[in-house]
Coordinates of C-alpha atoms and ligand atoms in Angstrom, one line a residue:
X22 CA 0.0 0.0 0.0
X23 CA 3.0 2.2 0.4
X24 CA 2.8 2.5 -3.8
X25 CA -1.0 4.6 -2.9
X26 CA 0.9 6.6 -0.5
X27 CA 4.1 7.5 -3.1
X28 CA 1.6 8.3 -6.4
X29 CA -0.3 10.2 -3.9
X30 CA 2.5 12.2 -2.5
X31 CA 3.9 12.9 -6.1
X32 CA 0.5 13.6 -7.9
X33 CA 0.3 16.6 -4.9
X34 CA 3.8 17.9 -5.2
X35 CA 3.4 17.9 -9.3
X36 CA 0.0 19.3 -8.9
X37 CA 0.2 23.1 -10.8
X38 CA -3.3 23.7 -8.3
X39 CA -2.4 22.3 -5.3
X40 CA -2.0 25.9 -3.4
X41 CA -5.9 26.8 -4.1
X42 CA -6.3 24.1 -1.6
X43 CA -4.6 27.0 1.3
X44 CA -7.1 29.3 0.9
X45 CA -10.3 27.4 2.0
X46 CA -11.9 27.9 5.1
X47 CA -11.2 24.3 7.3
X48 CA -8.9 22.6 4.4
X49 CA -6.1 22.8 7.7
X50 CA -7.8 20.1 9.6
X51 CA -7.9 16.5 9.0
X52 CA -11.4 16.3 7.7
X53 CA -11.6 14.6 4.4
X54 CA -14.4 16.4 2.1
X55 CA -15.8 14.5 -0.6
X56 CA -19.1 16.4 -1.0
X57 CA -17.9 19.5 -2.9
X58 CA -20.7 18.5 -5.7
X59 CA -23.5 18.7 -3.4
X60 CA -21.8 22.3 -1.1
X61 CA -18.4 23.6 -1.6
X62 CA -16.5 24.5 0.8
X63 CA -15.9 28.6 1.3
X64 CA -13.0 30.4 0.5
X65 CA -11.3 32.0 3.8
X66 CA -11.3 35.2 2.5
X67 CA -15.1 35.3 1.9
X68 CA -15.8 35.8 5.9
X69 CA -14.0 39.3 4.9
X70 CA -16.0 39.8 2.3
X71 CA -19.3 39.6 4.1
X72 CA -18.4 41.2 6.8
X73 CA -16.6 44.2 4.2
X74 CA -20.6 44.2 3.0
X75 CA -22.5 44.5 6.1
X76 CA -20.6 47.6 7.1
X77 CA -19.3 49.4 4.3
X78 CA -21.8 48.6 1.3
X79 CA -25.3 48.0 3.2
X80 CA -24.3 49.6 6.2
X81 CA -22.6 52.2 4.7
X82 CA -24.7 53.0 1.1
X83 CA -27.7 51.6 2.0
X84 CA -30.2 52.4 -0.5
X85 CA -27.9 53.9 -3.0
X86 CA -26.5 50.4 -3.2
X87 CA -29.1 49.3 -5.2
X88 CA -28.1 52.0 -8.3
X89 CA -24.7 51.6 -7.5
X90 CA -24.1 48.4 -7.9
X91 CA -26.4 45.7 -6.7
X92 CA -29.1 46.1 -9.6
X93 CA -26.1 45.3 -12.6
X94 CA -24.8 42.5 -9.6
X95 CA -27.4 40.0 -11.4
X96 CA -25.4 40.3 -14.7
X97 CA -21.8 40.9 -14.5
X98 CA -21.5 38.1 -12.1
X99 CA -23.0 36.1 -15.1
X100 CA -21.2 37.7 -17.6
X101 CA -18.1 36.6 -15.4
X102 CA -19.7 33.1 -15.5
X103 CA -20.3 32.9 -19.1
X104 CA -16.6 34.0 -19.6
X105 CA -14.5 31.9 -17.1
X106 CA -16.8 28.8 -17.0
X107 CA -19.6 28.4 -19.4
X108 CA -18.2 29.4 -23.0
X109 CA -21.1 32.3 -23.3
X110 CA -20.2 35.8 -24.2
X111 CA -22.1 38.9 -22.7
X112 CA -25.2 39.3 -22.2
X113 CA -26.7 35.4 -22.5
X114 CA -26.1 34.5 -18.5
X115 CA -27.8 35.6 -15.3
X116 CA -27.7 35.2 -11.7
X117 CA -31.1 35.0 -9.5
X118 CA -33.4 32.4 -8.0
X119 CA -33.0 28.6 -7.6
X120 CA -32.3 26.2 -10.2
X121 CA -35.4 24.8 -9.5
X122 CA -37.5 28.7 -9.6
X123 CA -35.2 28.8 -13.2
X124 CA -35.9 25.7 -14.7
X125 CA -39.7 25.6 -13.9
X126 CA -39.8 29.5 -15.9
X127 CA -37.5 28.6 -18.8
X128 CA -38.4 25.2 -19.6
X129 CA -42.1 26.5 -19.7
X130 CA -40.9 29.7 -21.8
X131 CA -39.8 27.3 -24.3
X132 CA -42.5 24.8 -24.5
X133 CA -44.6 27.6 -25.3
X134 CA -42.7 29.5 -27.9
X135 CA -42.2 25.9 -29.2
X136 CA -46.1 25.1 -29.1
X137 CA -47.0 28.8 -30.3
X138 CA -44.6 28.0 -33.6
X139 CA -46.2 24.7 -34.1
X140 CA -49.7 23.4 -32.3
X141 CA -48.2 19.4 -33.0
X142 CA -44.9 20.1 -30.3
X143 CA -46.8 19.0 -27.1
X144 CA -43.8 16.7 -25.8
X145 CA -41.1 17.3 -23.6
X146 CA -38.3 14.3 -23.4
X147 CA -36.5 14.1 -20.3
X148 CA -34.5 10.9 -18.5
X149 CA -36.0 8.9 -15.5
X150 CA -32.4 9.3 -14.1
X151 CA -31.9 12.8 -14.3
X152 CA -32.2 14.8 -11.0
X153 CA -35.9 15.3 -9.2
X154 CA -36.2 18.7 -9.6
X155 CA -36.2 18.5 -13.0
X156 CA -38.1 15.8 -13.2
X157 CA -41.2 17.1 -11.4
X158 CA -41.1 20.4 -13.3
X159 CA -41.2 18.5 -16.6
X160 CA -44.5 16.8 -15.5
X161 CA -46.0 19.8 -13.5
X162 CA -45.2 21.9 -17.0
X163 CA -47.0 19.0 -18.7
X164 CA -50.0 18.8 -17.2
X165 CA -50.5 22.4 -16.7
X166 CA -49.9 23.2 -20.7
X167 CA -51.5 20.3 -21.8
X168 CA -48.7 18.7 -23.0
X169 CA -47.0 15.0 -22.8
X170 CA -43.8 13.4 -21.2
X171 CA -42.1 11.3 -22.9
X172 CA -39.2 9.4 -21.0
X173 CA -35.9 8.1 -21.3
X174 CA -34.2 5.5 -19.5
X175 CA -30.5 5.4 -19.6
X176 CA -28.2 3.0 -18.3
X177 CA -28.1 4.4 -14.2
X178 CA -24.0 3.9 -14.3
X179 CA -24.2 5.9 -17.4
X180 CA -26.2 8.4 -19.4
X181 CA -28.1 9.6 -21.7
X182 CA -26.2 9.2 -25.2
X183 CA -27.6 10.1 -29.0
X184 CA -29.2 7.4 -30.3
X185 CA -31.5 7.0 -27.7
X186 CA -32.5 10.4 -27.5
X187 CA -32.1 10.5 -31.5
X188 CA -34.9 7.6 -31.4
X189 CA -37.3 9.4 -28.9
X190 CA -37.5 12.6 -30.6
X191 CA -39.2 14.2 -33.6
X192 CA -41.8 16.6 -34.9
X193 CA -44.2 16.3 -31.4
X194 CA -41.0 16.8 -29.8
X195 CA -40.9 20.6 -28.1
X196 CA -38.2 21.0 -25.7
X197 CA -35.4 18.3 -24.1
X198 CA -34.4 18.8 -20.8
X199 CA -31.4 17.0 -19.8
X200 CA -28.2 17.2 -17.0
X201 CA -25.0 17.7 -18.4
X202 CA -23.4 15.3 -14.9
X203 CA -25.6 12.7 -14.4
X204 CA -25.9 13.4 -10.6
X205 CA -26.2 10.0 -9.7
X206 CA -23.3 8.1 -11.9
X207 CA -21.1 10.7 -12.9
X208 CA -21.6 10.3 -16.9
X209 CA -21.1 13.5 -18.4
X210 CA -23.2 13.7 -21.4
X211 CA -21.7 15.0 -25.1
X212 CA -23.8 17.9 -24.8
X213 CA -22.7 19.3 -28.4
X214 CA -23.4 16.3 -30.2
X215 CA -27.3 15.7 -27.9
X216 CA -28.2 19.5 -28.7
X217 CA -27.1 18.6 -32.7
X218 CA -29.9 16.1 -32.3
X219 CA -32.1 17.7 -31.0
X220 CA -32.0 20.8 -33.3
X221 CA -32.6 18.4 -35.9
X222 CA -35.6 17.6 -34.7
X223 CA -36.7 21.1 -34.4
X224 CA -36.5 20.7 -30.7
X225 CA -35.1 23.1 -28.2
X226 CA -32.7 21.5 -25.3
X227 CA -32.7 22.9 -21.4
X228 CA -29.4 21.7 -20.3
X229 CA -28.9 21.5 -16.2
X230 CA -25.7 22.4 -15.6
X231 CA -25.5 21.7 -11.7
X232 CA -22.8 19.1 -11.8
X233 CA -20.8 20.2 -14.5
X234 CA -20.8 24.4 -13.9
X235 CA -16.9 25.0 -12.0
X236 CA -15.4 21.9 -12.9
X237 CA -16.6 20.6 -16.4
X238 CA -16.3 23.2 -19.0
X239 CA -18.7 23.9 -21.3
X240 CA -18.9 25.5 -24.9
X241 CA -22.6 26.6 -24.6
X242 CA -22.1 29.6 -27.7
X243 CA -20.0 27.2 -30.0
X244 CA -22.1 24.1 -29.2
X245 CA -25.3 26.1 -30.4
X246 CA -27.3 25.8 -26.8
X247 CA -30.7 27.1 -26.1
X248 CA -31.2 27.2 -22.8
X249 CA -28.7 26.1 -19.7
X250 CA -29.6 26.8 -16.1
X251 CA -27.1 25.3 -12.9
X252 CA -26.6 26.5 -9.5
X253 CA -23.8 27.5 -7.8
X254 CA -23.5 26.1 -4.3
X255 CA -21.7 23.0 -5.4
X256 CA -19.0 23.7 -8.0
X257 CA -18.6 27.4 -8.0
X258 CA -18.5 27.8 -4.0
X259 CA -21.7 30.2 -3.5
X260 CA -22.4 28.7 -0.1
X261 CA -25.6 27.3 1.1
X262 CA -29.0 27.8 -1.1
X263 CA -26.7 30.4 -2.8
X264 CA -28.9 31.6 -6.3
X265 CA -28.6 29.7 -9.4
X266 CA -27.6 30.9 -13.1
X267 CA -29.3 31.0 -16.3
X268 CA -28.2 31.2 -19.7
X269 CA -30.3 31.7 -22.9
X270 CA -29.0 32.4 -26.5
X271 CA -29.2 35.7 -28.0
X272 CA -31.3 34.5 -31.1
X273 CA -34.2 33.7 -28.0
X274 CA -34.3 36.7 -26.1
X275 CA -37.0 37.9 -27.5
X276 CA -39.3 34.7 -28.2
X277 CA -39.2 33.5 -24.9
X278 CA -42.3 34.2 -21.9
X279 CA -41.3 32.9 -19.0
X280 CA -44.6 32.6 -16.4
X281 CA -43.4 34.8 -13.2
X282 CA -43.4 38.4 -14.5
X283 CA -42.6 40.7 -11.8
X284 CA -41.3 44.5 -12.0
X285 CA -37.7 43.1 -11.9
X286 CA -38.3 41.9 -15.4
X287 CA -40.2 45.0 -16.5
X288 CA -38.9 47.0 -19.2
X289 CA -38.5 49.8 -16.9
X290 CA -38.3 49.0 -13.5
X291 CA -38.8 52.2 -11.6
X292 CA -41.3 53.5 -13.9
X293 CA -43.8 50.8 -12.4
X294 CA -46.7 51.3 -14.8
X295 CA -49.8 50.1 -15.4
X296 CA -49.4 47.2 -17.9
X297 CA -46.1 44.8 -18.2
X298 CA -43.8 44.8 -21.1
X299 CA -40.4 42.6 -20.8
X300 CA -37.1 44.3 -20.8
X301 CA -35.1 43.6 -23.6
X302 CA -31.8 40.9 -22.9
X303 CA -31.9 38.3 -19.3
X304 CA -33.5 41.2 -17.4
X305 CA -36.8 39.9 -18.6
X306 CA -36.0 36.2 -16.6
X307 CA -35.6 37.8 -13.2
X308 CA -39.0 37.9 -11.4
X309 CA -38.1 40.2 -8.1
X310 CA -35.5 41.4 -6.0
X311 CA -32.3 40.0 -7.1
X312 CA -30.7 37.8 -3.4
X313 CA -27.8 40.3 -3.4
X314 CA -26.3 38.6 -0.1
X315 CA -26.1 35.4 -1.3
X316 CA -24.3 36.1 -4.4
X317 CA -21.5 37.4 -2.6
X318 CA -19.2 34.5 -1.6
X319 CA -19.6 33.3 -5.7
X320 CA -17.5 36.5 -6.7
X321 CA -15.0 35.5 -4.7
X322 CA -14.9 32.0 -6.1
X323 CA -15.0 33.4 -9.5
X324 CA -11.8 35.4 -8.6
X325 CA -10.1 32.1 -8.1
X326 CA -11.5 29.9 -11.0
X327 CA -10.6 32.8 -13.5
X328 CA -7.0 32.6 -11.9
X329 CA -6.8 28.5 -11.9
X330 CA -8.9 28.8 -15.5
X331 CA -11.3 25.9 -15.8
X332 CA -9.0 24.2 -18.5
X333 CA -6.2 23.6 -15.3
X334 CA -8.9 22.6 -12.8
X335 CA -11.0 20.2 -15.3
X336 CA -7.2 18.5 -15.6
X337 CA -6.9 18.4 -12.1
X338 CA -10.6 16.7 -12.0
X339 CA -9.9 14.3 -14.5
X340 CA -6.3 13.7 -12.7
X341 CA -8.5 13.2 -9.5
X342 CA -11.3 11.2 -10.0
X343 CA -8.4 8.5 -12.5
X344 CA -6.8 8.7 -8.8
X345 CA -10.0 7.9 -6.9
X346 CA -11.0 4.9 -9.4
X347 CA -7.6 3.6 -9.0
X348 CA -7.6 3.3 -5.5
X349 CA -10.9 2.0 -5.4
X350 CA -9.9 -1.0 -7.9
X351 CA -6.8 -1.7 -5.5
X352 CA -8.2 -1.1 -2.2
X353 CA -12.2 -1.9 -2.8
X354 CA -12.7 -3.9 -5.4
X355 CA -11.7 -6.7 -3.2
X356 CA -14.8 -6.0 -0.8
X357 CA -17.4 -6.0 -3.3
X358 CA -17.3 -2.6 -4.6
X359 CA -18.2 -1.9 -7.7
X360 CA -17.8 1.6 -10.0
X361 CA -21.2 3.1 -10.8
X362 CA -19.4 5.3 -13.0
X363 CA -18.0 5.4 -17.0
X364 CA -14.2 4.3 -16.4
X365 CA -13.2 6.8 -19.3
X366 CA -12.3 10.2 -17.3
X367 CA -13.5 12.0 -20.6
X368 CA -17.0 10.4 -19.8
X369 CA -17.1 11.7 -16.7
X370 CA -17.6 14.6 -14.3
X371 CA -16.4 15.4 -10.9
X372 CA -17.4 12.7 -8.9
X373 CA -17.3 9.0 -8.6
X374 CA -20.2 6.2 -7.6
X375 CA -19.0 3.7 -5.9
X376 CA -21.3 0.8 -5.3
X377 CA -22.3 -1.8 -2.3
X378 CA -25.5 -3.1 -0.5
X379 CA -23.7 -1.6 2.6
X380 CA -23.3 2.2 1.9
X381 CA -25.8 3.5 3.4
X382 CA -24.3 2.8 7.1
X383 CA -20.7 3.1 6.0
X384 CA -21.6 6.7 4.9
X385 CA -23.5 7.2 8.4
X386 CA -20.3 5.9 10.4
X387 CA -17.9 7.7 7.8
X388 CA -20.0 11.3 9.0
X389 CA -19.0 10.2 12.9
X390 CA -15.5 10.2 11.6
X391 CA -15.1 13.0 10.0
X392 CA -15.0 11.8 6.5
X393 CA -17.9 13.6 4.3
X394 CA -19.3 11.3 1.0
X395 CA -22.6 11.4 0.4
X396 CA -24.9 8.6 -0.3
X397 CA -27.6 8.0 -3.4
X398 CA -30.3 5.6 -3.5
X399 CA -30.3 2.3 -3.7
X400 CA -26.3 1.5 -2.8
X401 CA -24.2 4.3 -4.2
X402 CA -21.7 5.8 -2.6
X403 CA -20.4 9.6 -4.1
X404 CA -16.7 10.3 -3.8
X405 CA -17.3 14.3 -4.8
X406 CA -13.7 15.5 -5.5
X407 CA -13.3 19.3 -5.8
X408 CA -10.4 20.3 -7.8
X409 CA -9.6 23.4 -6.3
X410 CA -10.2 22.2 -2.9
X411 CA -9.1 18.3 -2.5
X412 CA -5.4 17.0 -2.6
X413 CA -4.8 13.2 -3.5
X414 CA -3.3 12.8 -0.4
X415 CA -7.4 13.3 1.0
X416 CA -8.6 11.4 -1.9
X417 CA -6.6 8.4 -0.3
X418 CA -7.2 9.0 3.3
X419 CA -11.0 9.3 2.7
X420 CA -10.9 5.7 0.4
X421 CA -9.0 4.4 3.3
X422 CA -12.0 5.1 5.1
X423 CA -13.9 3.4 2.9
X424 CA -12.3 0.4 3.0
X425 CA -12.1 0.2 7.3
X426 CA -15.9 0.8 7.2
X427 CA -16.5 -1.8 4.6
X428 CA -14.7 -4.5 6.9
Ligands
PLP527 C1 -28.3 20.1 -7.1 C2 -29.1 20.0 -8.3 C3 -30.3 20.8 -8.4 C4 -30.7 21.7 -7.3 O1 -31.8 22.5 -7.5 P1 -32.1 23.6 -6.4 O2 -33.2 24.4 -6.9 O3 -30.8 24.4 -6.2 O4 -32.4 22.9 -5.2 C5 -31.0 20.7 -9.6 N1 -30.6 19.9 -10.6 C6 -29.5 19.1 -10.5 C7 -29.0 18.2 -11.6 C8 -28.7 19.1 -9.3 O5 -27.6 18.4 -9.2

């Protein structure tokens, strides 16, 4: 075992990322994080930040804040998004409610425009395996519209690939809605090639980015995307029930409804007249009051992914989760584990599934022991390995773990 130990030791040292790992709050102690997909951990610096805000900014400008600053905060944090991380220029990406709040508005914005262009697109295809929230909405948005689901069931160690969506779409179909990271397995979909197919269909594709958005980049302008919506708790740092992002094309600005008009999305805001026209560009997807507060420990994050650059930290990922799979064929394997996950690193996200009938308690006594997986229904344990964040030297120690809980 003292080979683990060495490729450890020398992945770390040759590691062009490994001083990121300094600057989070808690990465001193022995703790072994493996749930950066589901909550980052926060930068040290960010308890500055906030407290910077309460005095000087809201404390300090009060009111003025609002013209200022906090009214443009919305878009140039996703204009910084779009740039560092998503592969969208200007203009195309915002920040403001939850995925969930998102999803629901645009997925039902395009179903309509799709439906109002053509009476015979009443379907919308998603996968049983992709995430609840996006499942529920696709349902709730068909029964309220009128409309039909039709379903797709991947492989649950893998994804959703081409063909299958290429042989469940067509001219009913109006809108896909599909996750880029398979939350459960890890498969990272080819999202370029999926929206091809779709397109060619004449259907529009909602991609949920929540699992891929800070360590998986994307090419959402050059892949030709629709619609892309992803939060930014996990990935990108935000901190707990932090707001989500949105991104919609240029060319659909101006087709697109979405169903919770508020004065935020008003043409002019402040003029607060009688009747409700959209503003031109993303204003017209906010709904209210943009959650200022909570978007403030994302700029900070963003600060450090456009210093790493997501090319370096999706190395590092792939670099990482090779490691974790490794380990887990020398040191696991043997006790019935099994990878719930594509072996290719290129068919993968962030994370890693590992699989046994027992991992419900070993994640319950791994918690007591300061060693944080989390766990998905039926058997799968998630190995959530944050580049920025997590050395291989954790990586092994937490696997270690693992393996003593196993036996
Ligand atoms: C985490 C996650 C969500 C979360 O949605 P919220 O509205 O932030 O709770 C949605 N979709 C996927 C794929 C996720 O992984």
């Amino acid at each position: 075992m003292k080979e683990l130990d060495r490729e450890a030791h020398d992945a770390d040292a040759a590691d062009p990322l490994a001083s990121f790992r300094d600057l989070f709050a808690g990465a001193e102690t022995e703790l072994v994080y493996f749930d950066g997909n589901s909550l980052g951990r926060p930068l040290a610096a960010t308890a500055g930040t906030l407290s910077d805000f309460v005095r000087d900014a809201w404390g300090g400008r009060l009111i003025r804040g609002w013209d200022e600053s906090w009214m443009q905060l919305p878009f140039t944090l996703g204009d910084r998004l779009g740039a560092s991380v998503l592969g969208a220029a200007a203009g195309q990406t915002v920040v403001g409610d939850s995925t969930t709040v998102l999803l629901y508005k645009l997925v039902r914005a395009a179903f309509d425009a799709q439906r109002a262009a053509d009476p015979a697109r009443r379907e919308i295809v998603v996968d049983r395996d992709n995430f609840p929230t996006d499942r529920y909405i696709v349902e709730a948005i068909a029964g309220e519209r009128s409309g039909a689901v039709r379903w797709l069931t991947p492989d649950p160690a893998g994804g959703v690939e081409p063909d299958e969506l290429s042989a469940a779409i067509g001219s009913e179909t109006a809108v896909v809605v599909l996750s880029h990271v398979a939350y459960r397995s890890g498969h990272l979909a080819d999202a370029a090639e999926l929206t091809r197919r779709a397109h060619a269909a004449g259907a529009l594709v909602v991609w949920d980015l929540c699992h891929s958005a800070g360590v998986v980049p994307t090419e959402l302008d050059a892949w030709g995307v629709d619609i892309a919506v992803g939060c930014t708790y996990k990935y990108l740092g935000g901190g707990p029930g932090s707001p989500a992002f949105a991104y919609v094309a240029t060319r659909h600005h101006e087709a697109l409804h979405q169903p919770i008009p508020g004065w935020m999305s008003a043409d002019d805001v402040f003029a607060m007249g009688a009747d409700y026209r959209p503003a031109a560009g993303m204003r017209r997807f906010l709904s209210g009051t943009p959650p200022i507060v909570g978007m403030l420990a994302l700029g900070d994050m963003l600060d450090m992914i456009e210093r790493a650059g997501i090319a370096a930290i999706r190395a590092k990922s792939e670099a990482l989760t090779a490691f974790a799979v490794r380990v887990s064929d020398v040191l696991l394997a043997p006790l019935g584990v099994s990878l719930a996950t594509p072996r290719e690193p290129e068919r993968r996200g962030g994370h890693v599934t590992l699989s046994h009938p027992a991992m419900r308690e070993v994640t319950t006594r791994l918690w007591r022991e300061d060693v944080l997986p989390d766990f998905r229904f039926p058997d799968g344990l998630r190995i959530g390995l944050s580049p920025l964040s997590t050395s291989f030297r954790e990586t092994l120690t937490g696997l270690r773990a693992v393996a003593d809980a196993l036996r």
